[in-house]
Structures are given as C-alpha cells and as structure tokens.
C-alpha cells in the first residue's frame, strides 16, 4: 500500500514539475513538485524500512527489490542534488522513471531471485545497497549526459526553441555529470570492496572469477577511466557525456542481464 | 458616479508622421494637463506621452466625455495639427475597457516590443506629474497602483522579461546557455563599435570576471577599456589572448577574417581545454566559419543572433497570453474596489436614515422609558439597534452584490422611504482629490499609507 501511494506521489511530482516547465507562470509549482517528490521518498523509505526490519537484513535478494531500491536511490540522490544545486529539470526524468519502476514492482506477480541461497551477511547487504546506489548515480549521470548532448545539438544546429530556453547551461550539466560519475564510482568501489571481503572470508579468494565478476571489473575500470580522464583538462563535455552513457548501459547490463540470464557470480551465493 | 475614460493614439492605429506631431514635449505636458483639468467635469487626469503613444486618462462626474471632447483637446494643445482630422486614429474606451487597456499598456503588453521595460517607468512618470499638479484622486490612485502591481506580477510571474529581443542581449543569453558562471570567465572584445560597446555593457551586468578590448586605435581603445573596466590589448597579441579567452565578441570593420582556421588550430592546441564561445557580429564577417570543425567552438554570426531574437519574440507573444491572465485578475480587483466604493454612500445613507428613525421612536417613548431602571433602558437601546441591523443586513448584502448601482439606489429609496433629495445629496461621492493626491510616492511607486496590491 505504501509503495502504491509513493508511486502516486512520484507521478504527482512529475506532473507538477512538467507543468512548471511548460508554464512559466506558477512559480510555486517547482516547489510543489519537489515537495511531492519528498513525500514519495519518505513513504518509499518507510516501505523499505518495514521490509528490511521484518526480514532482519537489507540484502536485495530479487529483481523486484533491486528495482524498488534503485528507484528509491534515484529519487534520494536527485533530491540531495536538488537541495544543493537546484537542478529540478532532472526531476522530469527521475520521477517518471521511479514511478514506472514502482509500477513494474507492483504489477509483476512472479519474481526472479538474484541469489540461490540468500545470505544475511552484513557485507553482502552493504554490497547490494551500495551497488544499487552506484547504479542510481550512474543513471543520473546518464540523464544529465542526454540533456548535455541535446543542448549541445541545439547550440550547434542553432535551434532556439522552448526546450532550449528551459535547459541549464552546458557547463552546469558537465559539472553535474562529473559529480554523479564520481559518486557512482565511489559507491561501486565500496560495494566491490565489501563483496571482496565477504568472498575472502567465505571462499578464501577476493575475486570469484565468473561472468559477473568479469563484467563488474569491466564496469569498475570504465568508471575509473572516467574519473581519471576527468582530471585531464581536455576531457570534458561531449566526450564525457558519451562515456557516461556507455558506462550506465554497461553497469545496467551487468546488474540485470548478467544476474538474470548468465548465471554470474551471484548464482553461487 | 465617477466615470473612467481613456482616449489616445498609438503605434497600431497611427502612422509615425502623426504620432511625432502629437507627442507632448516634456516641458509642455504640465500646461496640457492644466488645460484638460479646467474642462467641465474633469476631476482627475493623466497624460501618457511616449514615442509610440499619446493616451489621456480622465475621471469625470456623471458622464464619460465623448471622442469629440478629446479630439478638441488634442487640436487645442497641438495648433500644428489644426485642419488635420485625428478621428480615424483615435481610440476611445470607457469603464472597465479603459482600465484593462491601461493595465495592458503599463504591463508592456500593448508595446511595439512586447515586454520592454521602459513603458512601466513612463507610466510612473506620467502619474507622478499629474500627482504633483493635484490632478490625481482616489480613482487614478487605485488604477495606477493596480496597473503597477499588474506590471510587476507580469515581470516576475512570466518569463516575458527573460527573453532578450536585442542582438547584444541575445549574445549574453547564449553565453549563459554555455557558461554557468561568468565571474571566472575571460571575454575578449574585438572592435569598439556600438554593438561591441552594448555587449560589453551587458557582459559587465552579467558579472564577467575579466574583459579585454582590442582596437586598432590604441588611444581610443584605452579610453573605451577604461569606460568598461576592461584591459586594453593590441591586435598583435590576438593569438595569445585567444588562448586565454572563454568568449570572443568580434565587431570590427575589417574586410577579411581576423580569426582563421590556422590561427584557431594553433590556439586550440595551446588551450588544451574547454569551450570557446565566439560571436561574430561584424559584416563582412571577421571569423572564418570553417573553425567550427573544432568540437569546443561555438560560433554565431549576426544572422544566428537574429534567429535567437525572432525565437524570443515568438516566446514573448506566448508569455503575453499568460500575462493577460494576470492583468485580468488585477482588473477584477479594481472592479471590486470600484463596486465597493460606489455602494458605501448608499449603505451609509440608509444606515443614517434608520438610525434617525430609531432615535425618533425612542424619543417618542421617552416618558415610558424614563420609568425603567438604567440597565433596562440600555437593553432597550441595544435591542432596537440590533433589530434594525438584523432587518437591514440582507439589504446591505443586496446593495453590495447588485450589478447596477443606479437601479438598487432607486429601489432602496422607494422601499425605505429615503428622502429623494437626501439620497441624492449623500450619494454624490465626496471627491478625495485634495487628501489622496498629496500622499507621497514610496520608492516602489506605490502610494504610502495605502496597502500595495
């Protein structure tokens, strides 16, 4: 029930923010949209809290749980950013994605388990939560990169339409991209460190090489290169945006496809 | 009953040849206002005279002046137009239509360039002039405050003022689409023409951190650089300056490319970073368009900026639809004020009349009442007063809600037996021109002592 109401709030937040973008008249609407988003996030948090406390651990053991947590993380990271940097235009993609994710979670009756034998280890719990937070950050970097490329195209093709006027500056979008990728890399790294510690304790090896492990390492290297390349002054804008988009797709494929269809490392847990 | 009337000509109805002759020089406006105020029935008046319009707003008693009234006034104050017929150009509006037009003018929705900010200041100036001559009163004070409130709301609640419609502003708009913060940016200005100077002024307003000006004439260049708090640099240093710049505005009279592909290749190699935003408003162009092959360069010429301006004009027209909603809301507030104001004298007359009847009745029974203890007498007084108020309450409501004050006045007069002469006398509203017109203007343009809208 809480998830249904939270989904309603996310939809409301999306509509209010879209209204703000389409109509410049009602100044209170972005505030109203963000407030609706905060309301949805609170209910969503409560729903996850009830789930985790009833089970005694926070490990995300199924696709539905992973998607629900991902949509929560997406909203939380966005709201944090909105508080810091006022980037409510991102809300028009964050809230519909979160709403549709919850709709999927609520609508699917059968569920695919990630884990063959669920573990209650705190290390695995931290690993699953951090990886999902990393994916949410990567998704936000992906959205920002798309906005960047659209604005860049408008500027180069000299298209000065309504949407052009509503977008923030290229420089701002580039900064956001850098911040989200940095955040995503930090979550991903921590998530992998926790699973390596767990693996060492369980199997006496820090990296159980399997398809999932290889893909995870590939994602980590891609984000490492993104972070390192950012230190170079000539790696900015479009190049960073393209690599962020590729990074997000690789991250998402690793978590979803490899987990569900390739019988990766999780299948042995 | 006070009547609001507006008559005038503007850029939509009248060619420039007539408008330029009808515009009042500032030094003649006071005389024109005094001439108008001497005409019969005129209680309050205001003349708005700009290059695009001459509009006269009057508040009169009983009946609205007809177009001939204004035509004869215009002919009288513009002897040069004797013999010309102004009738085809003149528009004449009364009541709510006049108020609506005045609100739209003040909110810059009737301007040649919709959303231009000067008109609001010109309306304030016109009002201030009338006020200084004691030619404003309650009606003009109210309509002025509502019009200014409407203009402020239009500017803050719509994007009408955020869409530049000049070439130099459009360049700044594009800069803000590329850069988040201009404070740490280096801007290079090539040339010292009017357009470059305007752009420099706008850049300063945007808070550009560092501005460099390049001009062939070193002395003039140094003078201009000082005026815009910029550094001066000779043209021989162009390549080095390009390496350090984030934005370049080029508007020299040169007939060749000052910045070409070879130079930019070298500059981009040395820069090794970031975006270079270039505006070429020179004709013939000063920057080779082939340089856009470099991914970090955004180059716009004068035609591109015109496209931005045209797009903004279309956006402003869209915003004007939303702005008209605001204007209508302010008009409704004005109409409510007007309705309240016109019913107050009638309600007061009725209240005085019934109070007089009540006192007369109590007087008639003075002998009986005298025998009562003091607290009982007081209770009788309260009871009669309360009874009358309760009986009259629906009537007061009906008066306030009536759309036609003349009809309701007639009905109340007959129904309650108000003396016709007393009614007429009390219902003619006392004009508060003397009191209100002396209220000082606050910095916000509102009359102090009255609540802003």
XYZ file of C-alpha atoms in Angstrom:
722
model
C 0.000 0.000 0.000
C 2.821 2.395 0.959
C 4.532 1.686 -2.369
C 1.327 2.475 -4.254
C 0.983 5.840 -2.511
C 4.706 6.556 -3.049
C 4.245 5.807 -6.764
C 1.312 8.247 -6.797
C 3.497 10.913 -5.210
C 6.228 10.336 -7.807
C 3.669 10.692 -10.588
C 2.357 13.868 -8.950
C 5.903 15.245 -8.634
C 6.496 14.557 -12.333
C 3.260 16.274 -13.397
C 3.925 19.322 -11.228
C 7.500 19.688 -12.464
C 6.403 19.237 -16.065
C 3.728 21.869 -15.514
C 6.402 24.211 -14.219
C 8.499 23.657 -17.318
C 5.608 24.109 -19.720
C 4.169 27.075 -17.861
C 6.421 29.791 -16.518
C 3.543 31.422 -14.680
C 3.172 29.420 -11.491
C 6.327 29.953 -9.505
C 5.159 27.767 -6.612
C 4.937 24.657 -8.786
C 8.629 23.537 -8.775
C 8.455 23.797 -5.007
C 5.212 21.777 -5.033
C 6.731 19.163 -7.365
C 9.808 18.745 -5.198
C 7.618 18.544 -2.072
C 5.554 15.785 -3.679
C 8.809 14.000 -4.517
C 9.989 14.312 -0.908
C 6.626 12.907 0.247
C 7.002 9.949 -2.130
C 10.592 9.366 -0.970
C 9.521 9.340 2.696
C 6.792 6.772 2.048
C 9.145 4.722 -0.093
C 11.768 4.827 2.697
C 9.145 3.677 5.202
C 8.141 0.813 2.913
C 11.776 -0.340 2.544
C 12.343 0.055 6.282
C 9.370 -2.187 7.039
C 10.600 -4.762 4.507
C 14.159 -4.818 5.835
C 13.218 -4.852 9.547
C 10.698 -7.647 9.024
C 13.425 -9.696 7.310
C 16.297 -8.726 9.542
C 18.745 -7.756 6.785
C 18.939 -5.292 3.883
C 20.248 -7.617 1.185
C 18.383 -7.091 -2.099
C 17.552 -10.656 -2.974
C 15.312 -10.273 -6.017
C 14.827 -8.237 -9.174
C 11.743 -6.529 -7.717
C 13.616 -5.476 -4.608
C 16.587 -4.279 -6.619
C 14.339 -2.181 -8.883
C 12.390 -0.751 -5.959
C 15.606 0.164 -4.163
C 17.087 1.590 -7.373
C 14.097 3.891 -7.894
C 14.327 4.977 -4.225
C 18.079 5.649 -4.573
C 17.456 7.601 -7.793
C 14.988 9.900 -6.027
C 17.164 10.280 -2.915
C 20.308 11.187 -4.867
C 18.275 13.568 -7.049
C 16.655 15.268 -4.034
C 20.056 15.679 -2.412
C 21.350 17.272 -5.594
C 18.259 19.455 -5.955
C 18.819 20.722 -2.417
C 22.468 21.507 -3.193
C 22.353 22.719 -6.790
C 18.756 23.447 -7.808
C 18.515 21.188 -10.847
C 14.806 20.435 -10.851
C 14.728 19.920 -14.632
C 16.216 16.477 -13.895
C 13.029 15.699 -11.984
C 11.135 15.352 -15.260
C 13.096 12.164 -15.959
C 13.837 10.961 -12.414
C 10.235 10.878 -11.199
C 8.699 9.143 -14.227
C 11.488 6.539 -14.167
C 10.886 5.965 -10.442
C 7.130 5.856 -10.987
C 7.415 3.317 -13.819
C 9.893 1.247 -11.782
C 7.421 1.052 -8.893
C 4.613 0.289 -11.325
C 6.676 -2.655 -12.574
C 7.399 -3.785 -8.997
C 3.700 -3.554 -8.091
C 2.488 -5.184 -11.300
C 4.788 -8.207 -11.508
C 3.468 -11.177 -9.580
C 6.394 -13.547 -10.081
C 9.872 -12.530 -9.140
C 13.354 -13.561 -10.243
C 15.702 -14.196 -7.381
C 19.267 -12.913 -7.652
C 20.507 -15.277 -5.029
C 20.163 -19.028 -4.941
C 20.730 -19.093 -1.187
C 20.063 -15.700 0.401
C 22.679 -14.621 2.894
C 22.188 -12.369 5.872
C 25.823 -11.245 5.941
C 26.128 -7.517 6.628
C 28.870 -7.376 3.981
C 26.528 -8.690 1.306
C 23.800 -6.314 2.474
C 26.166 -3.345 2.182
C 27.378 -4.631 -1.181
C 23.881 -4.837 -2.680
C 22.802 -1.445 -1.320
C 25.975 0.342 -2.439
C 25.876 -1.197 -5.907
C 22.267 -0.057 -6.312
C 23.191 3.439 -5.138
C 26.038 3.389 -7.658
C 23.640 2.406 -10.416
C 21.291 5.250 -9.427
C 24.169 7.749 -9.606
C 25.200 6.335 -12.980
C 21.588 6.703 -14.169
C 21.573 10.356 -13.123
C 24.881 10.886 -14.957
C 23.210 9.247 -17.972
C 20.206 11.634 -17.822
C 22.481 14.650 -17.411
C 24.599 13.472 -20.344
C 21.497 13.184 -22.525
C 20.489 16.740 -21.596
C 24.038 17.862 -22.358
C 24.038 16.287 -25.813
C 20.588 17.711 -26.609
C 21.647 21.238 -25.604
C 24.925 20.861 -27.490
C 22.958 19.837 -30.588
C 20.590 22.816 -30.172
C 23.549 25.192 -29.868
C 25.401 23.761 -32.855
C 22.363 23.456 -35.124
C 21.094 26.819 -33.866
C 17.741 25.533 -32.727
C 16.335 28.058 -30.254
C 13.057 26.537 -29.156
C 11.090 26.449 -25.912
C 13.028 23.489 -24.507
C 16.308 25.245 -25.315
C 15.279 28.118 -23.058
C 14.448 25.746 -20.211
C 17.720 23.816 -20.150
C 20.523 24.846 -17.790
C 23.966 25.723 -19.159
C 26.350 23.222 -20.733
C 28.909 23.962 -18.055
C 26.421 23.181 -15.273
C 25.381 19.905 -16.918
C 29.030 18.948 -17.362
C 29.719 19.624 -13.662
C 26.729 17.503 -12.678
C 27.931 14.710 -14.910
C 31.310 14.780 -13.211
C 29.743 14.761 -9.745
C 27.379 11.855 -10.491
C 30.123 9.781 -12.051
C 32.385 10.449 -9.071
C 29.582 9.447 -6.699
C 28.762 6.346 -8.762
C 32.416 5.308 -8.821
C 32.700 5.731 -5.027
C 29.572 3.593 -4.393
C 30.702 0.980 -6.904
C 34.191 0.749 -5.413
C 32.889 0.423 -1.849
C 30.310 -2.128 -2.951
C 33.021 -4.227 -4.604
C 35.352 -3.922 -1.599
C 32.643 -5.296 0.702
C 31.938 -8.231 -1.602
C 35.658 -8.962 -1.877
C 35.978 -9.094 1.908
C 32.971 -11.417 2.046
C 34.367 -13.573 -0.731
C 37.741 -13.831 1.009
C 36.058 -14.905 4.252
C 33.781 -17.382 2.502
C 35.897 -18.806 -0.324
C 39.394 -17.639 0.673
C 39.634 -15.692 -2.575
C 38.997 -11.986 -3.019
C 37.598 -12.224 -6.555
C 35.439 -15.184 -7.563
C 36.041 -15.049 -11.315
C 32.874 -15.706 -13.190
C 30.976 -13.861 -15.876
C 29.519 -11.478 -13.300
C 32.906 -10.796 -11.749
C 34.482 -10.053 -15.115
C 31.683 -7.733 -16.124
C 31.800 -5.984 -12.748
C 35.531 -5.418 -13.152
C 34.930 -4.017 -16.643
C 32.359 -1.546 -15.270
C 34.724 -0.553 -12.473
C 37.567 0.077 -14.935
C 35.312 2.106 -17.172
C 34.285 4.354 -14.275
C 37.882 4.537 -13.073
C 38.911 5.741 -16.525
C 36.045 8.273 -16.482
C 37.235 9.656 -13.165
C 40.886 9.708 -14.213
C 40.208 11.187 -17.634
C 38.263 13.961 -15.943
C 41.490 15.076 -14.374
C 42.699 15.991 -17.850
C 41.545 19.457 -18.924
C 40.694 18.343 -22.457
C 38.321 15.578 -21.399
C 35.086 17.471 -20.988
C 31.629 17.919 -22.433
C 30.601 15.593 -25.233
C 33.361 13.031 -24.696
C 32.482 12.732 -21.021
C 28.771 12.575 -21.879
C 29.246 9.727 -24.388
C 31.401 7.747 -21.963
C 28.858 8.280 -19.155
C 26.085 6.926 -21.363
C 28.198 3.886 -22.249
C 29.113 3.433 -18.565
C 25.497 3.433 -17.452
C 24.473 0.889 -20.089
C 27.348 -1.403 -19.143
C 26.504 -1.030 -15.437
C 22.814 -1.783 -16.024
C 23.562 -4.761 -18.290
C 25.970 -6.161 -15.717
C 23.405 -5.991 -12.932
C 20.326 -7.102 -14.871
C 21.290 -9.299 -17.784
C 24.317 -10.970 -16.249
C 22.486 -11.604 -12.980
C 19.337 -12.955 -14.550
C 20.460 -14.698 -17.704
C 24.143 -15.541 -17.492
C 24.304 -17.213 -14.121
C 27.081 -14.977 -12.883
C 28.808 -14.873 -9.514
C 25.557 -14.370 -7.603
C 24.255 -17.749 -8.711
C 26.757 -19.477 -6.476
C 25.836 -17.497 -3.326
C -20.846 58.404 -10.076
C -17.244 58.645 -11.298
C -16.555 57.711 -14.911
C -13.219 56.495 -16.236
C -12.420 57.284 -19.870
C -9.314 56.703 -21.939
C -8.630 58.074 -25.388
C -5.497 58.122 -27.446
C -3.452 57.094 -30.407
C -0.648 54.540 -30.575
C 1.730 52.797 -32.963
C -1.016 50.369 -34.002
C -3.545 52.994 -35.043
C -1.465 55.949 -36.123
C 1.446 56.450 -38.516
C 4.683 57.924 -37.234
C 4.050 61.183 -39.143
C 1.031 61.895 -36.922
C 2.427 60.391 -33.705
C 5.553 62.511 -33.799
C 3.404 65.636 -34.009
C 1.034 64.526 -31.282
C 3.732 63.643 -28.738
C 3.925 66.250 -25.985
C 7.361 67.650 -25.250
C 8.006 67.226 -21.518
C 8.028 70.975 -20.930
C 4.501 71.302 -22.396
C 2.897 68.443 -20.503
C 2.077 70.431 -17.359
C 0.271 73.088 -19.384
C -1.655 70.423 -21.294
C -2.711 68.732 -18.053
C -3.869 72.044 -16.568
C -5.809 72.842 -19.745
C -7.547 69.484 -19.590
C -8.321 69.743 -15.884
C -10.102 73.064 -16.467
C -12.627 71.386 -18.722
C -16.046 70.781 -17.280
C -16.496 67.648 -15.205
C -12.835 66.570 -15.212
C -11.791 65.583 -11.688
C -8.637 63.579 -12.308
C -6.459 63.252 -15.357
C -3.229 61.777 -16.634
C -1.429 62.072 -19.979
C 0.947 59.352 -21.141
C 3.104 60.626 -23.967
C 5.832 58.427 -25.438
C 7.241 57.931 -28.918
C 4.692 55.176 -29.552
C 1.574 56.551 -27.915
C -0.309 59.544 -26.576
C -3.046 58.483 -24.191
C -5.290 60.573 -21.999
C -6.981 59.091 -18.972
C -9.741 61.088 -17.297
C -12.034 60.631 -14.336
C -15.210 62.666 -14.687
C -18.502 63.027 -12.861
C -21.768 61.578 -14.162
C -20.993 61.029 -17.866
C -17.974 59.958 -19.885
C -16.557 62.544 -22.270
C -17.127 61.593 -25.908
C -14.373 61.281 -28.529
C -15.042 64.859 -29.666
C -14.025 66.063 -26.221
C -10.569 64.504 -26.630
C -10.218 65.466 -30.287
C -10.914 69.105 -29.496
C -8.435 68.950 -26.624
C -5.737 67.453 -28.859
C -6.384 70.082 -31.524
C -6.278 72.816 -28.899
C -2.942 71.687 -27.472
C -1.409 70.950 -30.887
C -2.041 74.009 -33.040
C 0.185 72.476 -35.713
C -2.488 69.842 -36.300
C -5.259 72.323 -36.996
C -7.112 71.169 -40.075
C -5.996 67.512 -39.735
C -8.651 65.004 -38.815
C -7.461 62.805 -35.977
C -10.732 60.918 -35.701
C -9.619 57.836 -37.732
C -6.639 57.309 -35.427
C -8.281 57.881 -32.069
C -9.483 55.056 -29.852
C -11.950 55.813 -27.089
C -12.576 53.428 -24.193
C -14.688 53.758 -21.079
C -15.069 51.977 -17.724
C -13.554 48.517 -17.479
C -12.293 48.600 -21.061
C -10.330 51.755 -20.296
C -8.892 50.195 -17.129
C -7.974 46.981 -18.962
C -6.193 48.918 -21.700
C -4.282 50.993 -19.154
C -3.212 47.815 -17.304
C -2.037 46.213 -20.561
C -0.099 49.318 -21.539
C 1.592 49.505 -18.113
C 2.414 45.796 -18.235
C 4.016 46.283 -21.662
C 1.533 44.000 -23.408
C 0.494 46.737 -25.828
C 4.052 47.818 -26.654
C 5.703 47.566 -30.046
C 8.239 45.188 -28.445
C 6.139 43.170 -26.007
C 7.695 43.036 -22.559
C 10.008 46.058 -22.967
C 10.525 47.531 -19.511
C 10.576 51.286 -20.257
C 6.804 51.749 -20.504
C 6.215 50.997 -16.810
C 8.638 53.763 -15.882
C 6.940 56.118 -18.318
C 3.541 55.399 -16.734
C 5.018 56.095 -13.286
C 6.429 59.355 -14.580
C 3.054 60.373 -16.070
C 1.276 59.574 -12.812
C 3.859 61.470 -10.779
C 3.403 64.520 -12.993
C -0.379 64.504 -12.515
C 0.032 63.946 -8.801
C 2.395 66.895 -8.477
C -0.317 69.060 -10.074
C -3.012 67.683 -7.719
C -4.770 66.079 -10.674
C -4.971 62.589 -9.221
C -7.615 61.326 -6.833
C -8.934 58.065 -5.434
C -9.784 56.587 -8.828
C -6.458 57.341 -10.519
C -4.526 56.367 -7.387
C -6.238 52.994 -7.374
C -5.937 52.327 -11.091
C -2.273 53.343 -11.025
C -1.475 51.050 -8.099
C -3.298 48.142 -9.703
C -1.557 48.782 -13.043
C 1.887 48.848 -11.414
C 1.074 45.720 -9.405
C -0.021 44.037 -12.615
C 3.209 45.064 -14.378
C 5.323 43.733 -11.506
C 3.486 40.429 -11.476
C 3.837 40.081 -15.242
C 7.599 40.589 -14.966
C 8.059 38.212 -12.051
C 5.472 35.520 -12.783
C 6.086 35.116 -16.504
C 9.300 34.730 -18.491
C 8.436 37.760 -20.625
C 11.417 39.775 -19.407
C 13.882 36.869 -19.557
C 13.758 36.606 -23.321
C 16.077 39.168 -24.869
C 14.964 40.848 -28.067
C 18.127 42.779 -28.896
C 21.198 41.381 -30.650
C 23.581 42.258 -27.821
C 21.274 40.758 -25.163
C 20.841 37.641 -27.310
C 24.639 37.200 -27.279
C 24.532 37.295 -23.467
C 21.627 34.812 -23.431
C 23.693 32.378 -25.499
C 26.672 32.903 -23.201
C 24.514 31.872 -20.254
C 23.461 28.718 -22.085
C 27.088 27.727 -22.409
C 28.634 29.008 -19.173
C 27.177 28.554 -15.734
C 29.049 31.369 -14.062
C 30.561 34.345 -15.873
C 32.586 35.562 -12.906
C 35.595 33.407 -13.719
C 35.395 33.866 -17.478
C 37.652 35.880 -19.779
C 35.910 37.836 -22.519
C 37.762 39.269 -25.486
C 36.148 42.150 -27.416
C 37.488 42.897 -30.873
C 36.422 46.310 -32.153
C 34.774 49.253 -30.457
C 31.574 49.803 -32.422
C 28.163 50.438 -30.875
C 27.302 46.747 -30.846
C 30.566 45.792 -29.140
C 30.025 48.512 -26.542
C 26.470 47.367 -25.867
C 27.668 43.798 -25.494
C 30.433 44.987 -23.146
C 27.828 46.773 -21.012
C 25.635 43.662 -20.831
C 28.668 41.493 -20.058
C 29.530 43.739 -17.141
C 25.957 43.312 -15.857
C 26.379 39.542 -16.142
C 29.403 39.891 -13.872
C 32.119 38.835 -16.306
C 35.372 38.454 -14.394
C 37.870 39.712 -16.920
C 37.307 41.671 -20.112
C 39.934 42.608 -22.707
C 39.372 45.092 -25.507
C 41.334 45.135 -28.751
C 41.220 48.094 -31.087
C 43.475 49.315 -33.881
C 43.392 52.834 -32.440
C 45.332 52.387 -29.182
C 44.239 55.679 -27.626
C 40.546 55.124 -28.272
C 40.945 51.511 -27.206
C 42.429 52.525 -23.870
C 39.660 55.067 -23.309
C 36.938 52.533 -24.063
C 38.656 49.880 -21.956
C 38.678 52.270 -19.012
C 34.971 53.026 -19.548
C 34.038 49.348 -19.350
C 36.623 48.398 -16.714
C 38.411 46.238 -19.275
C 42.066 45.756 -20.179
C 43.374 47.061 -23.447
C 45.500 44.825 -25.683
C 46.958 45.480 -29.155
C 45.892 43.335 -32.118
C 49.384 41.859 -32.341
C 48.586 39.932 -29.165
C 45.414 38.374 -30.622
C 46.537 34.740 -30.655
C 47.820 34.822 -27.078
C 44.615 36.461 -25.902
C 42.502 33.839 -27.695
C 44.330 31.122 -25.801
C 43.264 32.681 -22.511
C 39.680 33.582 -23.528
C 36.390 31.801 -22.946
C 34.295 34.130 -25.068
C 35.114 36.366 -28.049
C 32.900 39.126 -29.437
C 34.074 40.360 -32.811
C 32.706 43.505 -34.477
C 35.471 45.291 -36.301
C 35.271 46.996 -39.682
C 37.893 44.673 -41.187
C 37.023 43.156 -44.552
C 38.950 39.914 -44.029
C 38.909 37.112 -41.485
C 40.835 38.232 -38.430
C 40.472 34.786 -36.884
C 41.062 31.981 -39.329
C 41.357 28.230 -39.287
C 45.150 28.205 -38.977
C 45.135 30.557 -36.025
C 42.379 28.617 -34.256
C 44.150 25.274 -34.759
C 47.203 26.710 -33.051
C 45.059 28.328 -30.325
C 43.135 25.125 -29.604
C 46.376 23.141 -29.355
C 47.722 25.599 -26.834
C 44.442 25.870 -24.888
C 44.058 22.133 -24.396
C 40.789 22.771 -22.678
C 37.250 23.807 -22.661
C 34.823 25.732 -24.699
C 35.424 28.804 -26.822
C 32.246 30.754 -27.463
C 32.553 33.196 -30.346
C 30.181 35.888 -31.537
C 30.887 37.471 -34.899
C 28.560 40.438 -35.373
C 30.748 42.081 -37.988
C 29.610 42.421 -41.590
C 31.626 41.300 -43.504
C 32.428 38.538 -41.054
C 35.688 38.607 -39.099
C 35.800 34.937 -38.101
C 36.204 32.098 -40.586
C 33.135 29.824 -40.217
C 35.343 26.795 -41.001
C 36.691 26.912 -37.429
C 33.519 25.216 -36.159
C 35.079 21.877 -37.067
C 36.812 22.104 -33.681
C 34.489 20.444 -31.186
C 34.992 23.007 -28.419
C 33.980 26.011 -30.538
C 30.535 27.574 -30.714
C 30.384 30.317 -33.344
C 27.425 32.611 -34.037
C 27.141 35.377 -36.614
C 24.679 38.260 -36.825
C 22.056 36.166 -38.644
C 22.202 33.488 -35.939
C 21.612 36.122 -33.287
C 18.659 37.470 -35.278
C 17.226 33.949 -35.212
C 17.558 33.965 -31.414
C 15.796 37.331 -31.259
C 12.958 36.125 -33.506
C 12.529 32.972 -31.417
C 12.413 35.103 -28.270
C 9.818 37.399 -29.801
C 7.614 34.381 -30.506
C 8.137 33.178 -26.927
C 7.233 36.615 -25.616
C 3.970 36.508 -27.528
C 3.212 33.167 -25.910
C 4.108 34.576 -22.487
C 1.813 37.523 -23.214
C -1.159 35.117 -23.175
C -0.273 34.165 -19.625
C 0.417 37.780 -18.728
C -3.092 38.740 -19.829
C -4.480 36.367 -17.187
C -2.613 38.347 -14.544
C -3.898 41.606 -15.984
C -7.455 40.268 -15.852
C -7.008 39.309 -12.186
C -5.833 42.825 -11.359
C -8.734 44.265 -13.345
C -11.173 42.178 -11.312
C -9.623 43.531 -8.113
C -10.033 47.057 -9.456
C -13.660 46.432 -10.409
C -14.376 45.051 -6.919
C -12.812 48.143 -5.373
C -14.906 50.348 -7.623
C -18.105 48.458 -6.765
C -17.413 48.611 -3.023
C -16.679 52.274 -3.292
C -19.895 53.099 -5.146
C -22.131 51.221 -2.675
C -20.684 52.697 0.518
C -22.511 56.058 0.303
C -25.872 54.346 -0.276
C -25.401 51.996 2.677
C -24.326 54.919 4.845
C -27.400 56.909 3.826
C -29.688 54.026 4.662
C -27.937 53.460 7.983
C -28.231 57.164 8.916
C -31.878 57.200 7.918
C -32.845 54.158 10.001
C -30.784 55.373 12.944
C -32.628 58.681 12.817
C -35.972 56.790 12.782
C -34.864 54.645 15.705
C -33.827 57.637 17.768
C -37.096 59.411 16.941
C -39.102 56.401 18.141
C -37.109 56.146 21.347
C -37.710 59.857 21.881
C -41.435 59.303 21.406
C -41.463 56.749 24.204
C -39.141 58.770 26.415
C -41.767 59.071 29.147
C -42.260 55.300 29.372
C -38.546 54.566 29.100
C -37.728 57.059 31.833
C -39.613 54.952 34.349
C -37.336 51.961 33.615
C -34.144 51.294 35.556
C -30.949 52.468 33.708
C -29.805 48.932 32.772
C -33.223 48.150 31.249
C -33.079 51.385 29.219
C -29.666 50.367 27.960
C -31.027 46.961 26.972
C -33.854 48.574 25.007
C -31.292 50.694 23.179
C -29.197 47.635 22.308
C -32.263 45.609 21.324
C -33.601 48.222 18.883
C -30.189 48.769 17.329
C -29.643 45.014 16.933
C -33.121 44.501 15.489
C -32.610 47.151 12.831
C -29.196 45.770 11.915
C -30.642 42.277 11.518
C -33.512 43.529 9.356
C -31.196 45.612 7.176
C -28.413 43.060 6.789
C -29.955 41.325 3.701
C -30.490 44.745 2.150
C -26.838 45.681 2.649
C -25.866 42.382 1.035
C -28.187 43.020 -1.894
C -26.714 46.505 -2.392
C -23.142 45.189 -2.358
C -23.926 42.425 -4.808
C -26.018 44.480 -7.186
C -24.524 44.925 -10.647
C -26.415 48.202 -11.206
C -25.958 50.794 -8.502
C -28.499 53.224 -10.019
C -31.239 50.589 -10.060
C -30.587 49.475 -6.497
C -30.458 53.081 -5.296
C -33.903 53.722 -6.779
C -35.251 50.542 -5.206
C -33.792 51.318 -1.750
C -35.059 54.892 -1.885
C -38.602 53.725 -2.633
C -38.549 50.776 -0.275
C -37.240 52.592 2.777
C -38.777 55.947 2.021
C -35.486 57.780 1.820
C -36.000 61.430 1.026
C -35.034 61.833 -2.637
C -33.007 64.976 -2.014
C -31.204 63.446 0.985
C -30.404 60.369 -1.064
C -29.006 62.328 -3.997
C -27.017 64.581 -1.728
C -25.417 61.765 0.192
C -24.845 59.555 -2.797
C -22.764 62.030 -4.729
C -19.370 60.793 -3.645
C -17.163 63.295 -1.932
C -14.028 63.648 -4.114
C -10.911 62.988 -2.126
C -8.565 64.532 -4.583
C -7.150 67.036 -2.121
C -6.341 64.436 0.511
C -5.125 61.481 -1.522
C -3.271 63.368 -4.182
C -0.850 64.648 -1.574
C 0.196 61.192 -0.464
C 3.909 60.744 -1.126
C 5.122 58.065 -3.509
C 7.238 55.363 -1.990
C 10.317 54.029 -3.730
C 8.243 51.157 -5.057
C 5.969 53.581 -6.837
C 3.050 52.827 -4.534
C 1.282 55.458 -2.554
C 2.466 55.304 1.024
C -0.213 54.718 3.578
C -2.203 52.510 1.229
C -1.626 48.821 1.092
C 0.074 47.539 -2.040
C -1.830 45.147 -4.223
